[in-house]
Amino acid sequence: MNKMRLFSIGLIALASGAFAQDIEQAKKAIEAEQFEKAKKMLKAAIAAKPDQGKAYLILGNVYLMQKIQDSAVATFKTGITVKTNPNFNYIGLGQVDLDNSNTSGALANFNKALEVARKKDYEELMYIGKAYTHSTNPDYKKALEYLNKAKEIAPTNPQVQLALGDALLGDKNVNEAFSAYRNAADTDPTLLRAKLQLGVLKKGSRAFNEAKADFDNILAANPNYGPAYRELAETYYVWALNDKPKYAEYNKKAIEYYEKYMSMTDYSLDSRMRHADFLVLTKDYKGLEAEASAMQKLDKVNPRILRYLGYSAYQNGNVDAAITALNDFFSKDKAKIIGRDYLYLGLAKTQKSLKTTPGADGKDTHTIEEPLFNAGIADIRKGVEMDPAMANELNDFGKKFFDLKLYREAAAIYEIATTNPKSRNFLYDNFYLGYALYFSNANKEEGQMDIPALKKADTAFANVIAESPNTQDAYIYKARVNSLIPNDPAAEAEMVKNYEEYVKVVTAKGAAEVAKESNKKKFIEAYNNIGIVYAKTDKVKAKEYFEKVLALDPADETALNTIKLLK
């Protein structure tokens, strides 16, 4: 009988050991972001030993990572009913409450989880801290309250230190986060995510070589640790943005490393979504279209897939498919619309509005389908209003219309681009806004001038001058814009002032700049126009300016004829 009892105890011990090993393997799969693999392991462990509450919490948390909330809730509710450690599942339900902005419900669930905890139990505190950190509505201060209590009980526990690092990083306390991650890595050298986060922090401080070294060291220890490939990809992406001469080389490496990361995951829909987001960043639209098409076969419901199909179709030259996909995306109830969605829909519509007709003389004629163009502009404007950073992306698109001499349409695009003063193209966009508005009026008869548009052009060139006072052409075009405004003494005075400023700026740059033929012609233009204004009130002053013209070009007819009239 005693032998049988000992044999039974031995079987229980073996079963418990196997269960614990399965859970640890599942945790490693989660750390490696192999969520489908982890779910299979956890489900198998639960089937073999269904009375262990922590396993349900871990499985439910995987569902939350994949944003499958209903499955997470069902898992936590089952976990509450089991025999051992059911209280941990109240923590999972608490995170669901946080995700749903129910903070009081979350606190009630967390308190239930702590009711049976003993003074030396730290895991409940740690998991509550994680819930506050990783919720879609995080509260890092609250997370730190619980995690610091866990640290008091288990000061050297590497998982507590890792969780502290995440909460501190979320709270933007980078130095203490670095210390927490380092402590976790020093205590448990096999805890690769702690080492990974040290590299992430170095990447964030633009220490790209040091970050790369950290990720390479992780892969030397474990070549199958997928997140290190993803972080290398993201490091090279940011590195490319900061090293323009190597942009193409580093962007290519970024894409290659992300593909390697994908090969290390389970190609779940969630990992594919992250891949698609990265392809948008790196502007690999052929890859994005392929990934979006593959995702659509897996899930015909998720609206984000339509977003990716719309983006890639536009970038790959299929505006009709882009408009269809994005309109379908906008029609979905669960679609979380962002500024870029409106931007791409607007770009596709305005691009489609452009009609090109080959001429008999070999020259193309370009026309605009007005209602469609205007609808596109409205979408672009809304996109930039939602996300002002989108203004950075309109420069080349506006130039496309400008180069076709569709100046009114180019101006409509540049006017949106200049609504964000922090845009990296703010000066350039203002210049082309002014150009476009000027050229759209330059050949009109006096009574047909669009005066409000000319006023906008004047403001645009003033913005250029404020940002870059030595940009000489801003002065000449500001003068020209004001010369088109009839019967306006203020505009006339502004014209004279800017012609004079043009001469002053060019002269200050030295004799070589003044001697350029293009500047010589503009000097003549400036002196003639100033002289004509002075001819109304000060003939002596007017004559001085016409003599400056004749010094540059003795045969200039405007100067010669006006001097005759002044006598």
Coordinates of C-alpha atoms in Angstrom, one line a residue:
M1 CA 0.0 0.0 0.0
N2 CA 2.8 2.4 0.9
K3 CA 4.5 1.5 -2.4
M4 CA 1.3 2.3 -4.3
R5 CA 1.0 5.6 -2.4
L6 CA 4.6 6.5 -3.2
F7 CA 4.1 5.5 -6.8
S8 CA 1.0 7.7 -7.0
I9 CA 2.9 10.6 -5.5
G10 CA 5.7 10.1 -8.0
L11 CA 3.2 10.2 -10.9
I12 CA 1.7 13.4 -9.6
A13 CA 5.2 14.9 -9.3
L14 CA 6.1 13.9 -12.8
A15 CA 2.8 15.3 -14.1
S16 CA 3.4 18.6 -12.2
G17 CA 6.9 18.8 -13.6
A18 CA 5.8 18.1 -17.1
F19 CA 3.0 20.8 -16.7
A20 CA 5.5 23.3 -15.4
Q21 CA 7.8 22.6 -18.3
D22 CA 5.0 23.0 -20.8
I23 CA 4.1 26.4 -19.3
E24 CA 7.7 27.5 -19.4
Q25 CA 8.0 26.5 -23.1
A26 CA 4.8 28.4 -23.8
K27 CA 6.2 31.5 -22.1
K28 CA 9.3 31.2 -24.3
A29 CA 7.1 31.0 -27.4
I30 CA 5.2 34.1 -26.2
E31 CA 8.5 35.9 -25.7
A32 CA 9.5 34.9 -29.2
E33 CA 6.2 36.3 -30.4
Q34 CA 5.1 32.9 -31.7
F35 CA 1.6 33.3 -30.4
E36 CA -0.2 30.5 -32.2
K37 CA 2.4 28.1 -31.1
A38 CA 2.1 29.3 -27.5
K39 CA -1.7 28.9 -27.6
K40 CA -1.4 25.3 -28.8
M41 CA 1.0 24.6 -25.9
L42 CA -1.2 26.2 -23.4
K43 CA -4.3 24.5 -24.5
A44 CA -2.6 21.2 -24.4
A45 CA -1.3 21.9 -20.9
I46 CA -4.7 22.9 -19.7
A47 CA -6.3 19.8 -21.3
A48 CA -3.7 17.7 -19.4
K49 CA -4.1 19.6 -16.1
P50 CA -7.3 21.7 -16.2
D51 CA -7.2 22.9 -12.6
Q52 CA -4.3 25.3 -12.8
G53 CA -5.5 28.9 -12.8
K54 CA -2.3 30.6 -14.0
A55 CA -2.3 28.7 -17.3
Y56 CA -5.7 30.3 -18.1
L57 CA -4.3 33.8 -17.3
I58 CA -1.4 33.2 -19.6
L59 CA -3.6 31.9 -22.4
G60 CA -6.1 34.7 -22.0
N61 CA -3.2 37.3 -22.1
V62 CA -2.1 35.8 -25.5
Y63 CA -5.6 36.4 -26.8
L64 CA -5.4 40.0 -25.5
M65 CA -2.0 40.5 -27.3
Q66 CA -3.8 39.4 -30.5
K67 CA -6.8 41.7 -29.7
I68 CA -9.2 38.8 -29.5
Q69 CA -11.0 40.0 -26.5
D70 CA -14.0 37.7 -26.5
S71 CA -11.8 34.6 -26.4
A72 CA -9.7 36.2 -23.6
V73 CA -12.8 36.9 -21.5
A74 CA -14.1 33.3 -22.0
T75 CA -10.7 31.9 -20.9
F76 CA -10.5 34.1 -17.8
K77 CA -14.0 33.2 -16.8
T78 CA -13.2 29.5 -17.0
G79 CA -10.0 30.1 -15.1
I80 CA -12.0 31.6 -12.2
T81 CA -13.8 28.3 -11.6
V82 CA -10.7 26.1 -11.3
K83 CA -9.2 24.7 -8.1
T84 CA -5.7 26.1 -8.0
N85 CA -4.8 29.8 -8.3
P86 CA -8.2 30.9 -9.8
N87 CA -7.7 34.4 -8.5
F88 CA -5.1 35.2 -11.1
N89 CA -7.8 35.3 -13.7
Y90 CA -9.5 38.3 -12.1
I91 CA -6.3 40.1 -13.2
G92 CA -7.1 39.2 -16.8
L93 CA -10.6 40.4 -16.4
G94 CA -9.3 43.6 -14.9
Q95 CA -7.1 44.2 -17.9
V96 CA -10.2 43.7 -20.1
D97 CA -12.0 46.4 -18.0
L98 CA -9.0 48.7 -18.5
D99 CA -9.1 48.1 -22.3
N100 CA -12.8 49.1 -22.2
S101 CA -12.1 52.2 -20.1
N102 CA -13.8 50.7 -17.0
T103 CA -11.2 51.7 -14.4
S104 CA -13.5 51.1 -11.4
G105 CA -14.4 47.6 -12.7
A106 CA -10.7 46.9 -13.2
L107 CA -9.8 47.9 -9.6
A108 CA -12.6 45.7 -8.3
N109 CA -11.2 42.7 -10.2
F110 CA -7.6 43.4 -9.1
N111 CA -8.7 43.6 -5.5
K112 CA -10.5 40.2 -5.8
A113 CA -7.2 38.8 -7.2
L114 CA -5.4 40.1 -4.1
E115 CA -7.9 38.9 -1.5
V116 CA -6.3 35.4 -1.2
A117 CA -2.7 36.6 -1.7
R118 CA -0.3 36.1 1.1
K119 CA 2.1 38.8 2.3
K120 CA 5.1 37.1 0.5
D121 CA 3.2 36.6 -2.8
Y122 CA 4.5 39.0 -5.4
E123 CA 3.1 37.4 -8.6
E124 CA -0.4 38.9 -8.3
L125 CA 1.2 42.3 -7.8
M126 CA 3.4 41.8 -10.8
Y127 CA 0.6 40.7 -13.1
I128 CA -1.5 43.6 -12.1
G129 CA 1.4 45.9 -12.9
K130 CA 1.7 44.3 -16.3
A131 CA -2.1 44.7 -16.9
Y132 CA -1.8 48.5 -16.3
T133 CA 1.3 48.6 -18.5
H134 CA 0.0 46.6 -21.5
S135 CA -3.6 47.7 -21.6
T136 CA -4.7 49.5 -24.6
N137 CA -5.5 52.3 -22.1
P138 CA -2.3 52.1 -20.0
D139 CA -1.7 53.8 -16.6
Y140 CA 2.0 53.6 -16.0
K141 CA 1.8 55.4 -12.6
K142 CA -0.6 52.7 -11.3
A143 CA 1.5 50.0 -12.9
L144 CA 4.6 51.3 -11.0
E145 CA 2.6 51.3 -7.7
Y146 CA 2.0 47.6 -7.9
L147 CA 5.4 46.7 -9.4
N148 CA 7.3 48.5 -6.7
K149 CA 5.3 46.6 -4.1
A150 CA 6.3 43.4 -5.9
K151 CA 9.9 44.5 -6.0
E152 CA 9.8 45.0 -2.2
I153 CA 8.8 41.3 -1.8
A154 CA 11.1 39.9 -4.6
P155 CA 13.8 42.6 -5.1
T156 CA 16.0 40.5 -7.4
N157 CA 13.3 38.6 -9.4
P158 CA 14.2 39.1 -13.1
Q159 CA 10.5 39.0 -14.3
V160 CA 9.6 41.8 -11.8
Q161 CA 12.6 43.8 -13.0
L162 CA 11.5 43.3 -16.6
A163 CA 8.0 44.4 -15.9
L164 CA 9.3 47.4 -14.1
G165 CA 11.4 48.3 -17.1
D166 CA 8.3 48.2 -19.3
A167 CA 6.3 50.4 -17.0
L168 CA 9.2 52.9 -16.5
L169 CA 9.7 53.1 -20.3
G170 CA 6.0 53.7 -20.8
D171 CA 6.3 56.5 -18.1
K172 CA 9.2 58.0 -20.2
N173 CA 11.7 57.3 -17.4
V174 CA 14.4 56.0 -19.7
N175 CA 17.3 56.0 -17.3
E176 CA 15.5 53.9 -14.7
A177 CA 14.0 51.7 -17.3
F178 CA 17.5 51.0 -18.6
S179 CA 18.6 50.0 -15.1
A180 CA 15.7 47.7 -14.6
Y181 CA 16.3 45.9 -17.9
R182 CA 20.0 45.6 -17.1
N183 CA 19.2 44.2 -13.6
A184 CA 16.8 41.6 -15.2
A185 CA 19.4 40.6 -17.8
D186 CA 22.2 40.3 -15.2
T187 CA 20.1 38.2 -12.9
D188 CA 18.9 35.9 -15.6
P189 CA 21.2 35.9 -18.7
T190 CA 18.7 33.7 -20.5
L191 CA 16.0 36.4 -20.3
L192 CA 16.5 37.6 -23.9
R193 CA 13.7 40.2 -23.9
A194 CA 15.5 42.2 -21.2
K195 CA 18.6 42.3 -23.4
L196 CA 16.4 43.1 -26.3
Q197 CA 15.0 46.1 -24.5
L198 CA 18.5 47.5 -23.7
G199 CA 19.1 47.5 -27.5
V200 CA 15.7 49.2 -28.1
L201 CA 16.6 52.0 -25.7
K202 CA 19.9 52.5 -27.5
K203 CA 18.1 52.6 -30.8
G204 CA 15.8 55.3 -29.4
S205 CA 18.8 57.4 -28.5
R206 CA 20.1 56.9 -32.1
A207 CA 23.1 54.9 -30.9
F208 CA 22.5 52.6 -33.9
N209 CA 25.8 50.8 -33.9
E210 CA 25.5 49.9 -30.3
A211 CA 21.9 48.8 -30.7
K212 CA 22.8 46.6 -33.6
A213 CA 25.6 45.0 -31.5
D214 CA 23.1 44.2 -28.8
F215 CA 20.7 42.5 -31.3
D216 CA 23.6 40.6 -33.0
N217 CA 24.7 39.3 -29.6
I218 CA 21.3 38.0 -28.8
L219 CA 21.2 36.2 -32.2
A220 CA 24.6 34.8 -31.6
A221 CA 23.2 33.2 -28.4
N222 CA 19.9 32.2 -30.1
P223 CA 19.6 32.5 -33.9
N224 CA 15.9 31.6 -33.7
Y225 CA 14.9 34.5 -31.4
G226 CA 12.6 36.4 -33.9
P227 CA 12.1 39.7 -32.0
A228 CA 15.8 40.5 -32.5
Y229 CA 15.4 40.4 -36.3
R230 CA 12.4 42.7 -36.0
E231 CA 14.4 45.2 -33.9
L232 CA 17.3 45.0 -36.4
A233 CA 14.7 45.8 -39.1
E234 CA 13.3 48.8 -37.2
T235 CA 16.9 50.0 -36.3
Y236 CA 17.9 50.0 -39.9
Y237 CA 14.7 51.7 -40.9
V238 CA 15.3 54.6 -38.4
W239 CA 19.0 54.6 -39.3
A240 CA 18.1 55.0 -43.0
L241 CA 16.0 58.1 -42.2
N242 CA 19.0 59.6 -40.3
D243 CA 21.7 58.7 -43.0
K244 CA 20.4 59.9 -46.3
P245 CA 23.4 58.7 -48.4
K246 CA 22.7 55.2 -47.2
Y247 CA 18.9 55.4 -47.1
A248 CA 18.4 52.8 -49.9
E249 CA 21.0 50.4 -48.6
Y250 CA 19.7 50.5 -45.0
N251 CA 16.0 50.5 -46.0
K252 CA 16.7 47.3 -48.0
K253 CA 18.3 45.7 -45.0
A254 CA 15.4 46.8 -42.9
I255 CA 13.0 44.9 -45.2
E256 CA 15.2 41.9 -45.3
Y257 CA 15.5 41.6 -41.5
Y258 CA 11.7 42.0 -41.2
E259 CA 11.2 39.1 -43.6
K260 CA 13.6 37.1 -41.5
Y261 CA 11.5 38.0 -38.4
M262 CA 8.4 36.9 -40.2
S263 CA 10.0 33.5 -41.0
M264 CA 10.5 33.1 -37.2
T265 CA 6.9 33.7 -36.3
D266 CA 3.8 31.6 -37.0
Y267 CA 2.6 33.9 -39.8
S268 CA -0.6 34.6 -37.8
L269 CA -2.9 37.4 -38.9
D270 CA -1.5 39.6 -36.1
S271 CA 2.1 39.2 -37.1
R272 CA 1.1 39.8 -40.8
M273 CA -0.6 43.0 -39.7
R274 CA 2.6 44.2 -38.0
H275 CA 4.5 43.3 -41.1
A276 CA 2.1 45.3 -43.3
D277 CA 2.6 48.3 -41.0
F278 CA 6.3 48.0 -41.5
L279 CA 6.0 47.7 -45.2
V280 CA 4.1 51.0 -45.2
L281 CA 6.9 52.7 -43.3
T282 CA 9.6 51.3 -45.6
K283 CA 7.5 52.1 -48.7
D284 CA 7.7 48.5 -50.0
Y285 CA 4.3 48.7 -51.7
K286 CA 4.8 45.6 -53.9
G287 CA 5.5 43.6 -50.8
L288 CA 2.5 45.3 -49.1
E289 CA 0.1 44.3 -51.9
A290 CA 1.3 40.7 -51.7
E291 CA 0.9 40.6 -47.9
A292 CA -2.5 42.3 -48.0
S293 CA -3.7 39.8 -50.6
A294 CA -2.5 36.9 -48.4
M295 CA -4.2 38.3 -45.4
Q296 CA -7.5 38.7 -47.3
K297 CA -7.5 35.0 -47.9
L298 CA -7.2 34.4 -44.2
D299 CA -9.7 37.0 -43.0
K300 CA -12.2 38.7 -45.3
V301 CA -13.7 40.7 -42.4
N302 CA -10.8 42.6 -40.8
P303 CA -11.1 46.2 -42.2
R304 CA -7.3 46.9 -41.8
I305 CA -6.7 44.6 -44.8
L306 CA -8.7 46.9 -47.0
R307 CA -6.5 49.8 -45.8
Y308 CA -3.4 48.0 -46.9
L309 CA -5.0 47.0 -50.2
G310 CA -5.9 50.6 -50.8
Y311 CA -2.5 52.0 -49.9
S312 CA -0.6 49.5 -52.1
A313 CA -3.0 49.8 -55.0
Y314 CA -2.5 53.6 -55.1
Q315 CA 1.3 53.4 -54.8
N316 CA 1.4 50.7 -57.5
G317 CA -0.6 52.8 -59.9
N318 CA -4.0 51.3 -59.7
V319 CA -6.1 54.3 -58.5
D320 CA -9.5 52.6 -59.2
A321 CA -8.6 49.6 -57.0
A322 CA -7.3 52.1 -54.3
I323 CA -10.6 54.0 -54.3
T324 CA -12.7 50.9 -54.1
A325 CA -10.7 49.3 -51.3
L326 CA -10.6 52.5 -49.2
N327 CA -14.3 53.2 -49.7
D328 CA -15.0 49.7 -48.6
F329 CA -12.7 50.3 -45.6
F330 CA -14.6 53.5 -44.6
S331 CA -17.9 51.6 -44.8
K332 CA -16.9 49.1 -42.1
D333 CA -18.3 49.7 -38.6
K334 CA -15.1 48.6 -36.9
A335 CA -12.7 50.6 -39.1
K336 CA -10.5 52.9 -37.0
I337 CA -10.0 55.7 -39.5
I338 CA -6.7 57.6 -39.3
G339 CA -5.5 60.7 -41.2
R340 CA -3.5 58.6 -43.7
D341 CA -6.6 56.8 -44.8
Y342 CA -8.2 60.1 -45.9
L343 CA -4.9 61.2 -47.4
Y344 CA -4.6 58.1 -49.7
L345 CA -8.3 58.3 -50.7
G346 CA -7.8 61.9 -51.6
L347 CA -4.6 61.3 -53.5
A348 CA -6.3 58.5 -55.5
K349 CA -9.3 60.7 -56.4
T350 CA -7.2 63.7 -57.4
Q351 CA -4.9 61.5 -59.5
K352 CA -7.9 59.9 -61.2
S353 CA -9.3 63.3 -61.9
L354 CA -6.3 64.1 -64.2
K355 CA -7.2 63.3 -67.8
T356 CA -4.4 63.2 -70.5
T357 CA -5.3 63.4 -74.2
P358 CA -2.5 62.9 -76.8
G359 CA -2.4 65.8 -79.3
A360 CA -1.9 65.6 -83.1
D361 CA 1.3 67.6 -82.7
G362 CA 2.7 65.1 -80.2
K363 CA 2.0 67.2 -77.2
D364 CA -0.4 66.0 -74.5
T365 CA -3.3 68.0 -73.3
H366 CA -4.1 67.8 -69.5
T367 CA -7.5 68.5 -68.1
I368 CA -9.2 68.0 -64.7
E369 CA -12.5 66.4 -63.8
E370 CA -13.5 69.1 -61.4
P371 CA -16.0 67.3 -59.1
L372 CA -13.7 64.4 -58.5
F373 CA -10.6 66.6 -58.0
N374 CA -12.5 68.7 -55.4
A375 CA -13.7 65.6 -53.6
G376 CA -10.1 64.4 -53.5
I377 CA -8.9 67.8 -52.1
A378 CA -11.5 67.6 -49.4
D379 CA -10.3 64.2 -48.4
I380 CA -6.6 65.3 -48.4
R381 CA -7.5 68.3 -46.2
K382 CA -9.4 66.1 -43.7
G383 CA -6.4 63.8 -43.5
V384 CA -4.0 66.6 -42.8
E385 CA -6.4 68.0 -40.2
M386 CA -6.5 64.7 -38.4
D387 CA -2.7 64.2 -38.7
P388 CA -0.8 67.4 -39.5
A389 CA 2.4 65.4 -40.2
M390 CA 0.7 64.2 -43.4
A391 CA 1.5 67.7 -44.8
N392 CA 5.1 66.5 -45.3
E393 CA 3.9 64.1 -48.0
L394 CA 2.2 66.5 -50.4
N395 CA 5.2 68.2 -51.8
D396 CA 6.0 65.9 -54.7
F397 CA 2.3 65.4 -55.5
G398 CA 1.7 69.1 -55.8
K399 CA 4.8 69.4 -58.0
K400 CA 3.3 66.8 -60.4
F401 CA 0.4 69.2 -61.2
F402 CA 2.6 72.2 -61.2
D403 CA 4.9 70.7 -63.8
L404 CA 1.8 70.0 -66.0
K405 CA 1.0 73.7 -65.7
L406 CA -2.2 72.9 -63.8
Y407 CA -1.4 75.8 -61.5
R408 CA -4.8 76.1 -59.8
E409 CA -4.8 72.5 -58.9
A410 CA -1.2 72.6 -57.7
A411 CA -2.1 75.6 -55.5
A412 CA -5.0 73.7 -53.9
I413 CA -2.6 70.9 -52.9
Y414 CA 0.2 73.3 -51.7
E415 CA -2.4 75.3 -49.7
I416 CA -3.1 72.2 -47.6
A417 CA 0.6 71.4 -47.3
T418 CA 1.3 74.9 -45.8
T419 CA -1.2 74.5 -43.0
N420 CA 1.5 72.8 -40.9
P421 CA 4.2 75.3 -40.0
K422 CA 6.3 72.4 -38.6
S423 CA 6.4 70.5 -41.9
R424 CA 9.9 69.9 -43.1
N425 CA 8.8 71.2 -46.5
F426 CA 7.1 74.3 -45.2
L427 CA 9.4 76.8 -47.0
Y428 CA 9.4 74.9 -50.2
D429 CA 5.7 74.4 -50.2
N430 CA 5.1 78.1 -49.6
F431 CA 7.3 78.9 -52.5
Y432 CA 5.4 76.7 -54.8
L433 CA 2.0 77.8 -53.5
G434 CA 3.1 81.4 -54.3
Y435 CA 4.4 80.3 -57.7
A436 CA 1.2 78.4 -58.6
L437 CA -1.1 81.3 -57.6
Y438 CA 1.0 83.8 -59.4
F439 CA 1.2 81.7 -62.7
S440 CA -2.5 81.0 -62.5
N441 CA -3.2 84.7 -62.7
A442 CA -0.2 86.0 -64.7
N443 CA -1.8 85.8 -68.2
K444 CA -5.3 87.0 -67.1
E445 CA -6.8 90.3 -68.1
E446 CA -7.0 92.9 -65.3
G447 CA -10.7 92.4 -64.6
Q448 CA -10.3 88.6 -64.4
M449 CA -7.6 88.6 -61.6
D450 CA -8.3 86.4 -58.6
I451 CA -7.4 89.0 -56.0
P452 CA -7.9 86.7 -52.9
A453 CA -5.6 84.2 -54.6
L454 CA -3.0 86.9 -55.2
K455 CA -3.2 87.9 -51.5
K456 CA -2.6 84.3 -50.6
A457 CA 0.5 84.2 -52.9
D458 CA 1.8 87.4 -51.2
T459 CA 1.5 85.7 -47.8
A460 CA 3.1 82.5 -49.1
F461 CA 6.2 84.5 -50.3
A462 CA 6.2 86.4 -47.0
N463 CA 6.5 83.1 -45.2
V464 CA 9.4 82.1 -47.4
I465 CA 11.2 85.4 -46.6
A466 CA 10.5 85.0 -42.9
E467 CA 12.1 81.5 -43.0
S468 CA 14.9 82.4 -45.4
P469 CA 15.6 86.1 -45.8
N470 CA 18.3 85.6 -48.4
T471 CA 16.0 83.7 -50.9
Q472 CA 16.2 86.4 -53.6
D473 CA 13.5 85.0 -55.9
A474 CA 10.9 85.2 -53.1
Y475 CA 11.3 89.0 -53.3
I476 CA 11.0 89.2 -57.0
Y477 CA 7.9 87.0 -57.1
K478 CA 6.3 88.9 -54.2
A479 CA 6.8 92.1 -56.2
R480 CA 5.3 90.5 -59.3
V481 CA 2.3 89.2 -57.4
N482 CA 1.6 92.7 -56.1
S483 CA 2.1 94.2 -59.5
L484 CA -1.0 92.1 -60.7
I485 CA -3.3 93.7 -58.1
P486 CA -4.9 96.7 -59.7
N487 CA -5.8 100.0 -58.2
D488 CA -4.4 99.2 -54.8
P489 CA -1.8 101.7 -53.4
A490 CA -0.8 99.3 -50.6
A491 CA 0.0 96.6 -53.2
E492 CA 1.9 99.1 -55.3
A493 CA 4.0 100.1 -52.3
E494 CA 4.6 96.4 -51.5
M495 CA 5.7 95.8 -55.1
V496 CA 8.3 98.7 -54.9
K497 CA 9.5 97.5 -51.5
N498 CA 10.1 93.9 -52.7
Y499 CA 11.8 94.9 -55.9
E500 CA 14.2 97.1 -53.8
E501 CA 14.8 94.2 -51.4
Y502 CA 15.5 91.9 -54.3
V503 CA 18.2 94.2 -55.6
K504 CA 19.6 94.6 -52.1
V505 CA 19.8 90.8 -51.4
V506 CA 21.4 90.1 -54.8
T507 CA 23.9 92.9 -54.5
A508 CA 25.0 91.7 -51.0
K509 CA 25.9 88.3 -52.5
G510 CA 28.7 89.9 -54.6
A511 CA 29.6 91.0 -58.1
A512 CA 29.5 87.5 -59.5
E513 CA 25.9 87.1 -58.5
V514 CA 25.0 90.5 -59.9
A515 CA 26.7 89.8 -63.2
K516 CA 24.5 86.7 -63.9
E517 CA 22.3 87.4 -67.0
S518 CA 19.2 86.2 -65.2
N519 CA 19.8 88.7 -62.4
K520 CA 20.6 91.5 -64.9
K521 CA 17.2 91.0 -66.5
K522 CA 15.5 91.1 -63.1
F523 CA 17.3 94.2 -62.1
I524 CA 16.0 95.8 -65.3
E525 CA 12.5 94.6 -64.5
A526 CA 12.8 96.0 -60.9
Y527 CA 14.2 99.4 -61.9
N528 CA 11.6 99.9 -64.7
N529 CA 8.6 99.0 -62.4
I530 CA 9.9 101.2 -59.6
G531 CA 10.5 104.0 -62.0
I532 CA 7.0 103.8 -63.4
V533 CA 5.6 104.1 -59.8
Y534 CA 7.8 107.1 -59.0
A535 CA 6.9 108.7 -62.4
K536 CA 3.4 109.5 -60.8
T537 CA 4.9 111.5 -57.9
D538 CA 8.6 112.2 -58.3
K539 CA 10.0 112.6 -61.8
V540 CA 13.5 113.1 -60.6
K541 CA 13.5 109.9 -58.6
A542 CA 11.8 108.0 -61.5
K543 CA 14.5 109.2 -63.9
E544 CA 17.3 107.9 -61.6
Y545 CA 15.8 104.4 -61.9
F546 CA 15.4 104.5 -65.7
E547 CA 19.0 105.6 -66.0
K548 CA 20.0 102.5 -63.9
V549 CA 18.1 100.5 -66.5
L550 CA 19.9 102.1 -69.4
A551 CA 23.2 101.6 -67.7
L552 CA 22.5 97.8 -67.9
D553 CA 20.8 97.9 -71.4
P554 CA 21.0 101.2 -73.3
A555 CA 18.4 99.9 -75.8
D556 CA 15.7 99.2 -73.3
E557 CA 12.5 100.6 -74.8
T558 CA 10.5 100.9 -71.6
A559 CA 13.2 103.1 -70.0
L560 CA 13.8 105.2 -73.2
N561 CA 10.1 105.8 -73.9
T562 CA 9.3 106.7 -70.3
I563 CA 12.2 109.1 -69.9
K564 CA 10.9 110.9 -73.0
L565 CA 7.5 111.3 -71.4
L566 CA 9.1 112.6 -68.2
K567 CA 10.7 115.6 -70.0

